[in-house]
GROMACS .gro file of C-alpha atoms in nm:
model
  477
    1MET     CA    1  -1.994   7.157  -4.286
    2ILE     CA    2  -1.867   6.837  -4.122
    3SER     CA    3  -2.216   6.685  -4.128
    4ASP     CA    4  -2.238   6.755  -4.503
    5LEU     CA    5  -1.906   6.576  -4.558
    6LYS     CA    6  -2.046   6.274  -4.375
    7THR     CA    7  -2.372   6.253  -4.569
    8ARG     CA    8  -2.328   6.406  -4.916
    9GLU     CA    9  -2.125   6.289  -5.213
   10ILE     CA   10  -1.905   6.543  -5.389
   11PRO     CA   11  -2.100   6.611  -5.713
   12PHE     CA   12  -1.943   6.513  -6.048
   13PHE     CA   13  -1.651   6.330  -5.882
   14SER     CA   14  -1.659   5.952  -5.849
   15PRO     CA   15  -1.420   5.773  -5.610
   16LEU     CA   16  -1.202   5.681  -5.909
   17ALA     CA   17  -1.191   6.044  -6.022
   18ILE     CA   18  -1.081   6.153  -5.674
   19ILE     CA   19  -0.803   5.893  -5.674
   20LEU     CA   20  -0.682   5.999  -6.018
   21LEU     CA   21  -0.684   6.364  -5.911
   22LEU     CA   22  -0.481   6.267  -5.606
   23GLY     CA   23  -0.237   6.078  -5.828
   24ALA     CA   24  -0.208   6.374  -6.065
   25VAL     CA   25  -0.123   6.610  -5.779
   26LEU     CA   26   0.132   6.369  -5.628
   27TYR     CA   27   0.294   6.252  -5.952
   28LEU     CA   28   0.274   6.559  -6.176
   29GLN     CA   29   0.312   6.860  -5.945
   30HIS     CA   30   0.680   6.897  -6.039
   31VAL     CA   31   0.635   6.794  -6.402
   32TYR     CA   32   0.819   7.098  -6.543
   33VAL     CA   33   1.131   7.049  -6.324
   34PRO     CA   34   1.443   6.917  -6.503
   35GLY     CA   35   1.663   6.649  -6.350
   36PHE     CA   36   1.616   6.271  -6.311
   37PHE     CA   37   1.780   5.972  -6.152
   38HIS     CA   38   2.046   5.872  -6.407
   39ASP     CA   39   1.844   5.578  -6.544
   40GLY     CA   40   1.569   5.828  -6.623
   41TYR     CA   41   1.804   6.020  -6.853
   42LEU     CA   42   1.900   5.695  -7.023
   43TYR     CA   43   1.543   5.580  -7.083
   44ALA     CA   44   1.439   5.928  -7.199
   45ALA     CA   45   1.732   5.936  -7.442
   46LEU     CA   46   1.638   5.595  -7.583
   47GLY     CA   47   1.281   5.711  -7.644
   48LYS     CA   48   1.401   6.040  -7.794
   49HIS     CA   49   1.633   5.869  -8.039
   50ALA     CA   50   1.360   5.627  -8.140
   51ALA     CA   51   1.136   5.923  -8.222
   52LEU     CA   52   1.393   6.148  -8.390
   53LYS     CA   53   1.646   5.905  -8.538
   54GLY     CA   54   1.439   5.594  -8.605
   55HIS     CA   55   1.607   5.361  -8.354
   56TRP     CA   56   1.286   5.169  -8.281
   57LEU     CA   57   1.387   4.803  -8.278
   58VAL     CA   58   1.738   4.844  -8.136
   59PRO     CA   59   1.743   5.131  -7.881
   60PHE     CA   60   2.029   5.379  -7.915
   61MET     CA   61   2.171   5.630  -7.668
   62SER     CA   62   2.495   5.749  -7.831
   63GLU     CA   63   2.774   5.636  -8.059
   64THR     CA   64   3.003   5.579  -7.761
   65GLU     CA   65   2.766   5.437  -7.497
   66TYR     CA   66   2.477   5.200  -7.564
   67SER     CA   67   2.496   5.232  -7.941
   68LYS     CA   68   2.298   4.906  -7.935
   69PHE     CA   69   2.109   4.886  -7.607
   70ALA     CA   70   2.057   4.522  -7.505
   71GLU     CA   71   1.962   4.556  -7.138
   72HIS     CA   72   1.584   4.546  -7.196
   73PRO     CA   73   1.341   4.473  -7.480
   74PRO     CA   74   1.257   4.783  -7.684
   75PHE     CA   75   0.879   4.792  -7.627
   76PHE     CA   76   0.882   5.060  -7.355
   77PHE     CA   77   1.112   5.284  -7.557
   78MET     CA   78   0.893   5.237  -7.865
   79VAL     CA   79   0.586   5.358  -7.674
   80GLU     CA   80   0.790   5.643  -7.527
   81GLY     CA   81   0.916   5.728  -7.876
   82VAL     CA   82   0.559   5.750  -8.005
   83PHE     CA   83   0.477   5.984  -7.716
   84PHE     CA   84   0.781   6.200  -7.796
   85SER     CA   85   0.686   6.199  -8.165
   86LEU     CA   86   0.349   6.346  -8.073
   87PHE     CA   87   0.455   6.595  -7.805
   88GLY     CA   88   0.830   6.642  -7.852
   89PRO     CA   89   1.116   6.518  -7.628
   90SER     CA   90   1.180   6.725  -7.316
   91PHE     CA   91   1.191   6.691  -6.940
   92LEU     CA   92   0.826   6.798  -6.930
   93THR     CA   93   0.705   6.531  -7.172
   94ALA     CA   94   0.929   6.265  -7.018
   95ARG     CA   95   0.781   6.332  -6.673
   96LEU     CA   96   0.429   6.338  -6.819
   97PHE     CA   97   0.490   6.003  -6.985
   98ALA     CA   98   0.612   5.852  -6.658
   99GLY     CA   99   0.328   6.006  -6.458
  100LEU     CA  100   0.063   5.872  -6.694
  101TRP     CA  101   0.184   5.518  -6.623
  102GLY     CA  102   0.142   5.591  -6.253
  103LEU     CA  103  -0.218   5.699  -6.314
  104LEU     CA  104  -0.281   5.387  -6.522
  105LEU     CA  105  -0.150   5.177  -6.233
  106LEU     CA  106  -0.397   5.345  -5.996
  107TRP     CA  107  -0.679   5.291  -6.246
  108SER     CA  108  -0.601   4.921  -6.294
  109THR     CA  109  -0.576   4.858  -5.919
  110PHE     CA  110  -0.908   5.038  -5.866
  111LYS     CA  111  -1.063   4.828  -6.143
  112LEU     CA  112  -0.954   4.502  -5.979
  113ALA     CA  113  -1.053   4.602  -5.627
  114LYS     CA  114  -1.392   4.737  -5.733
  115ARG     CA  115  -1.480   4.421  -5.926
  116PHE     CA  116  -1.385   4.172  -5.653
  117TYR     CA  117  -1.473   4.380  -5.344
  118ASP     CA  118  -1.668   4.705  -5.384
  119GLU     CA  119  -1.613   5.066  -5.489
  120ASN     CA  120  -1.538   5.193  -5.140
  121PHE     CA  121  -1.284   4.914  -5.082
  122ALA     CA  122  -1.123   5.008  -5.414
  123PHE     CA  123  -1.102   5.370  -5.301
  124VAL     CA  124  -0.916   5.277  -4.981
  125ALA     CA  125  -0.681   5.033  -5.158
  126THR     CA  126  -0.581   5.276  -5.433
  127PHE     CA  127  -0.554   5.561  -5.181
  128LEU     CA  128  -0.296   5.353  -4.994
  129LEU     CA  129  -0.118   5.276  -5.321
  130ALA     CA  130  -0.112   5.639  -5.435
  131LEU     CA  131   0.053   5.749  -5.110
  132MET     CA  132   0.338   5.494  -5.110
  133PRO     CA  133   0.657   5.704  -5.086
  134PHE     CA  134   0.872   5.477  -5.301
  135LEU     CA  135   0.610   5.469  -5.576
  136ILE     CA  136   0.589   5.850  -5.571
  137LYS     CA  137   0.967   5.862  -5.605
  138LYS     CA  138   0.986   5.619  -5.897
  139VAL     CA  139   0.692   5.755  -6.095
  140ARG     CA  140   0.871   6.088  -6.142
  141PHE     CA  141   1.100   5.970  -6.420
  142PRO     CA  142   1.071   5.722  -6.710
  143ASN     CA  143   1.119   5.365  -6.591
  144LEU     CA  144   0.997   5.020  -6.684
  145ASP     CA  145   0.873   4.900  -6.346
  146ILE     CA  146   0.556   5.112  -6.326
  147PRO     CA  147   0.427   4.983  -6.664
  148LEU     CA  148   0.529   4.633  -6.555
  149SER     CA  149   0.326   4.673  -6.235
  150PHE     CA  150   0.029   4.787  -6.447
  151CYS     CA  151   0.055   4.468  -6.655
  152PHE     CA  152   0.080   4.256  -6.338
  153VAL     CA  153  -0.245   4.399  -6.202
  154LEU     CA  154  -0.438   4.348  -6.526
  155CYS     CA  155  -0.304   3.994  -6.566
  156PHE     CA  156  -0.433   3.908  -6.219
  157TYR     CA  157  -0.762   4.085  -6.292
  158TYR     CA  158  -0.829   3.888  -6.609
  159PHE     CA  159  -0.715   3.563  -6.449
  160LEU     CA  160  -0.978   3.610  -6.177
  161ARG     CA  161  -1.233   3.696  -6.444
  162ILE     CA  162  -1.142   3.376  -6.627
  163ILE     CA  163  -1.223   3.179  -6.311
  164GLU     CA  164  -1.563   3.349  -6.298
  165THR     CA  165  -1.673   3.338  -6.660
  166ARG     CA  166  -1.439   3.125  -6.877
  167ARG     CA  167  -1.503   3.379  -7.152
  168ASN     CA  168  -1.268   3.375  -7.449
  169ALA     CA  169  -1.230   3.753  -7.432
  170HIS     CA  170  -1.079   3.728  -7.083
  171TYR     CA  171  -0.831   3.462  -7.196
  172LEU     CA  172  -0.724   3.690  -7.482
  173LYS     CA  173  -0.687   3.994  -7.259
  174PHE     CA  174  -0.487   3.794  -7.004
  175SER     CA  175  -0.262   3.673  -7.286
  176PHE     CA  176  -0.219   4.026  -7.419
  177PHE     CA  177  -0.108   4.179  -7.089
  178LEU     CA  178   0.118   3.883  -7.007
  179GLY     CA  179   0.278   3.935  -7.348
  180LEU     CA  180   0.326   4.305  -7.275
  181ALA     CA  181   0.486   4.220  -6.940
  182LEU     CA  182   0.729   3.993  -7.124
  183LEU     CA  183   0.802   4.266  -7.379
  184LEU     CA  184   0.867   4.518  -7.101
  185LYS     CA  185   1.123   4.327  -6.893
  186GLY     CA  186   1.111   3.963  -6.997
  187ILE     CA  187   1.195   3.724  -6.713
  188PRO     CA  188   1.019   3.916  -6.427
  189ALA     CA  189   0.687   3.838  -6.599
  190ALA     CA  190   0.739   3.479  -6.480
  191PHE     CA  191   0.627   3.595  -6.134
  192ILE     CA  192   0.275   3.632  -6.277
  193LEU     CA  193   0.268   3.267  -6.378
  194LEU     CA  194   0.428   3.160  -6.050
  195ALA     CA  195   0.157   3.333  -5.846
  196ILE     CA  196  -0.116   3.179  -6.060
  197PHE     CA  197   0.036   2.831  -6.031
  198ILE     CA  198   0.056   2.854  -5.652
  199PHE     CA  199  -0.300   2.989  -5.642
  200VAL     CA  200  -0.451   2.700  -5.840
  201LEU     CA  201  -0.242   2.457  -5.635
  202LEU     CA  202  -0.381   2.593  -5.307
  203GLU     CA  203  -0.731   2.602  -5.456
  204LYS     CA  204  -0.688   2.228  -5.524
  205ASN     CA  205  -0.767   2.288  -5.888
  206LEU     CA  206  -0.431   2.203  -6.041
  207ARG     CA  207  -0.573   1.924  -6.256
  208GLY     CA  208  -0.842   2.155  -6.392
  209PHE     CA  209  -0.578   2.412  -6.479
  210LEU     CA  210  -0.350   2.158  -6.645
  211ILE     CA  211  -0.626   2.029  -6.873
  212ASP     CA  212  -0.759   2.376  -6.957
  213GLY     CA  213  -0.664   2.409  -7.322
  214LYS     CA  214  -0.766   2.775  -7.333
  215ALA     CA  215  -0.528   2.858  -7.048
  216TRP     CA  216  -0.236   2.694  -7.224
  217ALA     CA  217  -0.330   2.863  -7.551
  218ALA     CA  218  -0.339   3.202  -7.374
  219ILE     CA  219   0.006   3.147  -7.221
  220LEU     CA  220   0.143   3.026  -7.554
  221LEU     CA  221  -0.004   3.328  -7.731
  222SER     CA  222   0.169   3.563  -7.485
  223PHE     CA  223   0.503   3.401  -7.568
  224VAL     CA  224   0.425   3.433  -7.938
  225LEU     CA  225   0.369   3.805  -7.879
  226PHE     CA  226   0.705   3.825  -7.701
  227ALA     CA  227   0.870   3.624  -7.980
  228LEU     CA  228   0.790   3.900  -8.229
  229TRP     CA  229   1.089   4.088  -8.086
  230PRO     CA  230   1.363   3.827  -8.151
  231ILE     CA  231   1.202   3.740  -8.486
  232ALA     CA  232   1.217   4.106  -8.592
  233LEU     CA  233   1.578   4.125  -8.475
  234TRP     CA  234   1.666   3.813  -8.675
  235ILE     CA  235   1.501   3.953  -8.988
  236ASN     CA  236   1.700   4.277  -8.949
  237GLY     CA  237   2.029   4.098  -8.881
  238ASP     CA  238   2.047   4.203  -8.515
  239PHE     CA  239   1.966   3.874  -8.342
  240SER     CA  240   2.284   3.912  -8.134
  241ILE     CA  241   2.095   4.182  -7.937
  242PHE     CA  242   1.850   3.919  -7.814
  243GLN     CA  243   2.136   3.681  -7.730
  244GLN     CA  244   2.311   3.954  -7.530
  245TRP     CA  245   1.986   4.039  -7.349
  246PHE     CA  246   1.922   3.677  -7.255
  247GLU     CA  247   2.280   3.624  -7.137
  248ARG     CA  248   2.274   3.936  -6.921
  249GLN     CA  249   1.931   3.871  -6.773
  250PHE     CA  250   1.953   3.500  -6.708
  251PHE     CA  251   2.319   3.417  -6.665
  252SER     CA  252   2.478   3.745  -6.554
  253THR     CA  253   2.200   3.872  -6.325
  254ILE     CA  254   2.012   3.562  -6.205
  255MET     CA  255   2.282   3.295  -6.208
  256LYS     CA  256   2.599   3.498  -6.141
  257ALA     CA  257   2.439   3.793  -5.954
  258ARG     CA  258   2.660   4.032  -6.158
  259GLY     CA  259   2.955   3.930  -5.945
  260GLN     CA  260   2.784   4.017  -5.617
  261GLN     CA  261   2.928   3.801  -5.337
  262GLU     CA  262   2.734   3.910  -5.030
  263PHE     CA  263   2.392   3.760  -4.968
  264GLU     CA  264   2.141   3.947  -4.754
  265PHE     CA  265   1.809   3.763  -4.750
  266PHE     CA  266   1.618   4.023  -4.548
  267SER     CA  267   1.729   4.335  -4.739
  268TYR     CA  268   1.401   4.365  -4.932
  269PHE     CA  269   1.197   4.314  -4.616
  270THR     CA  270   1.410   4.581  -4.447
  271HIS     CA  271   1.353   4.814  -4.742
  272LEU     CA  272   0.976   4.768  -4.716
  273LEU     CA  273   0.986   4.824  -4.342
  274LYS     CA  274   1.191   5.142  -4.389
  275TYR     CA  275   1.001   5.302  -4.677
  276SER     CA  276   0.657   5.141  -4.648
  277GLY     CA  277   0.639   5.038  -4.283
  278PRO     CA  278   0.269   5.115  -4.216
  279TRP     CA  279   0.167   4.944  -4.540
  280LEU     CA  280   0.374   4.635  -4.455
  281ILE     CA  281   0.230   4.614  -4.103
  282LEU     CA  282  -0.126   4.647  -4.235
  283GLY     CA  283  -0.045   4.386  -4.499
  284CYS     CA  284   0.081   4.139  -4.238
  285LEU     CA  285  -0.235   4.198  -4.034
  286GLY     CA  286  -0.440   4.142  -4.350
  287ILE     CA  287  -0.268   3.809  -4.410
  288ILE     CA  288  -0.372   3.676  -4.070
  289ARG     CA  289  -0.728   3.805  -4.112
  290ARG     CA  290  -0.977   3.549  -4.242
  291PRO     CA  291  -1.171   3.453  -4.444
  292TYR     CA  292  -1.005   3.528  -4.778
  293ASN     CA  293  -1.182   3.578  -5.107
  294ARG     CA  294  -1.005   3.483  -5.430
  295ALA     CA  295  -0.866   3.829  -5.496
  296THR     CA  296  -0.723   3.850  -5.144
  297LYS     CA  297  -0.568   3.506  -5.171
  298LEU     CA  298  -0.413   3.580  -5.511
  299SER     CA  299  -0.279   3.915  -5.385
  300MET     CA  300  -0.124   3.747  -5.081
  301ILE     CA  301   0.035   3.480  -5.297
  302ALA     CA  302   0.167   3.736  -5.548
  303PHE     CA  303   0.318   3.950  -5.273
  304CYS     CA  304   0.473   3.667  -5.070
  305SER     CA  305   0.601   3.459  -5.363
  306MET     CA  306   0.767   3.752  -5.538
  307LEU     CA  307   0.917   3.890  -5.218
  308PHE     CA  308   1.055   3.546  -5.128
  309CYS     CA  309   1.201   3.474  -5.473
  310LEU     CA  310   1.360   3.817  -5.506
  311SER     CA  311   1.508   3.780  -5.158
  312LEU     CA  312   1.688   3.465  -5.272
  313MET     CA  313   1.885   3.665  -5.529
  314LYS     CA  314   2.221   3.813  -5.438
  315TRP     CA  315   2.180   4.101  -5.683
  316LYS     CA  316   1.907   4.332  -5.557
  317TYR     CA  317   1.752   4.659  -5.676
  318SER     CA  318   1.477   4.823  -5.476
  319HIS     CA  319   1.268   4.895  -5.787
  320TYR     CA  320   1.233   4.521  -5.851
  321LEU     CA  321   0.974   4.529  -5.571
  322LEU     CA  322   0.738   4.776  -5.740
  323PRO     CA  323   0.504   4.511  -5.891
  324VAL     CA  324   0.421   4.379  -5.541
  325TYR     CA  325   0.290   4.714  -5.416
  326PRO     CA  326  -0.067   4.688  -5.556
  327ALA     CA  327  -0.102   4.340  -5.406
  328LEU     CA  328   0.033   4.464  -5.072
  329CYS     CA  329  -0.220   4.750  -5.067
  330ILE     CA  330  -0.512   4.518  -5.142
  331VAL     CA  331  -0.411   4.282  -4.862
  332ALA     CA  332  -0.357   4.578  -4.627
  333THR     CA  333  -0.703   4.710  -4.709
  334THR     CA  334  -0.869   4.381  -4.611
  335PHE     CA  335  -0.757   4.458  -4.256
  336LEU     CA  336  -0.811   4.835  -4.261
  337TYR     CA  337  -1.143   4.855  -4.445
  338PRO     CA  338  -1.376   4.729  -4.166
  339PHE     CA  339  -1.248   5.011  -3.943
  340VAL     CA  340  -1.317   5.290  -4.196
  341LYS     CA  341  -1.622   5.149  -4.373
  342GLU     CA  342  -1.880   5.328  -4.159
  343LYS     CA  343  -1.731   5.673  -4.228
  344ILE     CA  344  -1.608   5.614  -4.582
  345LEU     CA  345  -1.807   5.904  -4.727
  346LEU     CA  346  -1.641   6.144  -4.485
  347TYR     CA  347  -1.299   6.009  -4.581
  348LYS     CA  348  -1.369   6.034  -4.956
  349ASN     CA  349  -1.489   6.392  -4.929
  350GLY     CA  350  -1.197   6.477  -4.701
  351VAL     CA  351  -0.948   6.337  -4.952
  352PHE     CA  352  -1.112   6.538  -5.229
  353LEU     CA  353  -1.079   6.862  -5.031
  354LEU     CA  354  -0.716   6.781  -4.950
  355VAL     CA  355  -0.646   6.718  -5.318
  356ILE     CA  356  -0.792   7.056  -5.414
  357ALA     CA  357  -0.598   7.227  -5.134
  358GLY     CA  358  -0.279   7.049  -5.239
  359ALA     CA  359  -0.324   7.144  -5.605
  360LEU     CA  360  -0.376   7.510  -5.514
  361THR     CA  361  -0.076   7.504  -5.280
  362PHE     CA  362   0.154   7.364  -5.548
  363ALA     CA  363   0.016   7.611  -5.803
  364ILE     CA  364   0.062   7.919  -5.583
  365PHE     CA  365   0.381   7.837  -5.393
  366PRO     CA  366   0.704   7.715  -5.559
  367ILE     CA  367   0.713   7.387  -5.366
  368GLY     CA  368   0.922   7.134  -5.555
  369ALA     CA  369   0.996   7.389  -5.828
  370GLN     CA  370   1.364   7.297  -5.825
  371SER     CA  371   1.559   6.976  -5.803
  372ASP     CA  372   1.905   6.944  -5.653
  373ARG     CA  373   1.980   6.646  -5.875
  374ASP     CA  374   2.252   6.740  -6.127
  375ARG     CA  375   2.187   7.110  -6.069
  376SER     CA  376   2.528   7.207  -6.211
  377LEU     CA  377   2.462   7.027  -6.539
  378ILE     CA  378   2.116   7.178  -6.567
  379GLU     CA  379   2.245   7.530  -6.506
  380MET     CA  380   2.518   7.474  -6.764
  381THR     CA  381   2.276   7.362  -7.035
  382GLN     CA  382   2.051   7.658  -6.962
  383ALA     CA  383   2.348   7.896  -6.987
  384LEU     CA  384   2.505   7.733  -7.294
  385PRO     CA  385   2.238   7.618  -7.540
  386ARG     CA  386   2.505   7.649  -7.810
  387LEU     CA  387   2.664   7.329  -7.679
  388ALA     CA  388   2.387   7.146  -7.862
  389LYS     CA  389   2.600   7.187  -8.176
  390SER     CA  390   2.880   6.980  -8.019
  391ARG     CA  391   2.890   6.602  -8.012
  392ASP     CA  392   3.206   6.491  -7.831
  393PHE     CA  393   3.193   6.543  -7.455
  394ILE     CA  394   3.490   6.419  -7.251
  395LEU     CA  395   3.496   6.370  -6.875
  396VAL     CA  396   3.848   6.395  -6.734
  397ASP     CA  397   3.953   6.193  -6.430
  398ASN     CA  398   3.599   6.123  -6.298
  399ALA     CA  399   3.526   6.492  -6.246
  400TYR     CA  400   3.155   6.405  -6.224
  401GLU     CA  401   2.951   6.088  -6.161
  402TYR     CA  402   2.995   5.929  -6.503
  403TRP     CA  403   2.659   5.770  -6.582
  404ALA     CA  404   2.455   6.065  -6.459
  405TRP     CA  405   2.674   6.294  -6.673
  406ALA     CA  406   2.677   6.069  -6.980
  407ASN     CA  407   2.306   5.986  -6.978
  408TYR     CA  408   2.206   6.349  -6.916
  409LEU     CA  409   2.416   6.487  -7.200
  410SER     CA  410   2.298   6.214  -7.437
  411PHE     CA  411   1.936   6.311  -7.368
  412VAL     CA  412   1.980   6.689  -7.373
  413TYR     CA  413   2.256   6.734  -7.634
  414ASP     CA  414   2.260   6.405  -7.830
  415ALA     CA  415   2.619   6.386  -7.704
  416ASN     CA  416   2.879   6.115  -7.751
  417PRO     CA  417   3.015   6.094  -7.394
  418ARG     CA  418   3.367   5.970  -7.332
  419MET     CA  419   3.597   5.933  -7.034
  420THR     CA  420   3.971   5.990  -7.010
  421SER     CA  421   4.234   6.012  -6.741
  422ALA     CA  422   4.465   6.298  -6.654
  423MET     CA  423   4.754   6.100  -6.805
  424ASP     CA  424   4.575   6.060  -7.140
  425VAL     CA  425   4.413   6.401  -7.163
  426GLN     CA  426   4.670   6.533  -7.413
  427LYS     CA  427   4.585   6.246  -7.650
  428SER     CA  428   4.219   6.340  -7.615
  429PHE     CA  429   4.301   6.705  -7.696
  430GLU     CA  430   4.468   6.587  -8.017
  431GLN     CA  431   4.191   6.342  -8.107
  432PHE     CA  432   3.899   6.573  -8.024
  433PRO     CA  433   4.020   6.931  -8.074
  434GLU     CA  434   3.657   7.052  -8.093
  435GLY     CA  435   3.545   6.849  -7.790
  436ILE     CA  436   3.384   6.972  -7.468
  437TYR     CA  437   3.596   6.881  -7.164
  438PHE     CA  438   3.487   6.862  -6.801
  439ILE     CA  439   3.785   6.898  -6.566
  440LYS     CA  440   3.814   6.960  -6.193
  441ARG     CA  441   3.959   7.307  -6.138
  442PRO     CA  442   4.280   7.199  -5.955
  443LEU     CA  443   4.359   6.956  -6.237
  444PHE     CA  444   4.272   7.217  -6.499
  445ASP     CA  445   4.527   7.455  -6.344
  446GLN     CA  446   4.792   7.185  -6.392
  447ILE     CA  447   4.711   7.084  -6.749
  448LYS     CA  448   4.570   7.398  -6.910
  449ASN     CA  449   4.895   7.460  -7.097
  450LEU     CA  450   4.849   7.126  -7.276
  451ALA     CA  451   4.521   7.233  -7.433
  452PRO     CA  452   4.516   7.363  -7.792
  453GLN     CA  453   4.490   7.740  -7.817
  454LYS     CA  454   4.135   7.731  -7.952
  455LEU     CA  455   4.011   7.535  -7.649
  456VAL     CA  456   3.914   7.789  -7.386
  457ARG     CA  457   3.721   7.796  -7.062
  458VAL     CA  458   3.357   7.834  -7.167
  459TYR     CA  459   3.186   7.771  -6.833
  460PHE     CA  460   3.261   7.706  -6.467
  461MET     CA  461   3.038   7.466  -6.270
  462GLU     CA  462   3.094   7.637  -5.937
  463ARG     CA  463   2.881   7.393  -5.738
  464ASP     CA  464   3.111   7.103  -5.835
  465ASP     CA  465   3.430   7.302  -5.895
  466ILE     CA  466   3.447   7.187  -6.258
  467VAL     CA  467   3.589   7.383  -6.551
  468VAL     CA  468   3.416   7.328  -6.886
  469LEU     CA  469   3.664   7.362  -7.169
  470GLY     CA  470   3.546   7.404  -7.528
  471PRO     CA  471   3.609   7.573  -7.864
  472ASP     CA  472   3.651   7.949  -7.836
  473HIS     CA  473   3.342   8.023  -8.047
  474LEU     CA  474   3.128   7.878  -7.764
  475ALA     CA  475   3.268   8.116  -7.504
  476PHE     CA  476   3.056   8.401  -7.373
  477PRO     CA  477   3.107   8.722  -7.574
   0.00000   0.00000   0.00000
């Protein structure tokens, strides 16, 4: 058996197919489980309301929160809305949508590594990428950083192809994916151009790059693609959305760090060491290993330049690092590959068997069948589907983590979430007599006499000690 694994290919399964199967098992095994990180609820709600209510150009979550969402361009939510239009909005389809971007990221990384190294190298590099714990965590809910990483990889791929062939098609494809990166998150796409600039500078080909009219035309075309968004906003009378986006991205986040005062330069490096330590160590060993080919050099530059620039910012989010992971895995593989090359067939067949065993295990045993994230809210929505008829949901005195609560209810119920204090709850009772109120039980015992007679206790979130108050027709018979 072992000798067969060493000498025979698994029939009908290429290395890329094995990697995609591995990704499907890792990223989609819990696809039917409700519950996201709170940004996942938000992004799912924006896509849902694009599909069902027509909020394509200006994303919409609710009438009370993010009625005009200006934090990101709408491209991701448009694509998500198309997906929801085809398959319906739900936790299942939202997780499928997110997982498909993870598989596309694996495919694009394999494509780059296979073209500029070989197929076995590509297998090792994408195997490392597929197993990164932080990537597995982030690919389980809708987010913009996985698609952005996908665009990064294909931009670098077509840039390297441009160096090889100078074909017009490669310039156009580079321009297209750079434009998509801009439409996904805007300013972070500049890291693509920064890496390319440093690369041509170190290659001592800066003059050739500067006089390459096709390169400048490709970059200009990508900005024209991005400009379609503010132009469309201007035509529809919503240009202020673009102005708000630019102010928040450039001035509030980059220049003013959203009010953050502390500066920790090494926090991203520490994060990588904590969550991706073996990958980082292999990457550092790959950096000191020579000689480099162009793909290795560009990957090193992309990883180091982005890590350095992000480390200079006071305001830091761990998911900002996601686009550097494919580059890190390629550099790590340049060190690891010579040690596994001789037995690569054994490793490929072994991974395939592990994938099949993992898929069967997840199918037979309820591993990951439940999520502890927002369990109380999930149980409530399962018990009270009639709440879908309500629109005004009021959280009293921070009874629950607000944004998780608000984003969840906006996705599941199309709710208009609001917040009030214990002092103002009577005003809320008068203003929203048909509202759904979430109140901690000790506070409820103090203020229950203030509630209108038709507001009754319709549910108790025992896990969080929260009373849900609503119209009497929603109560259990």
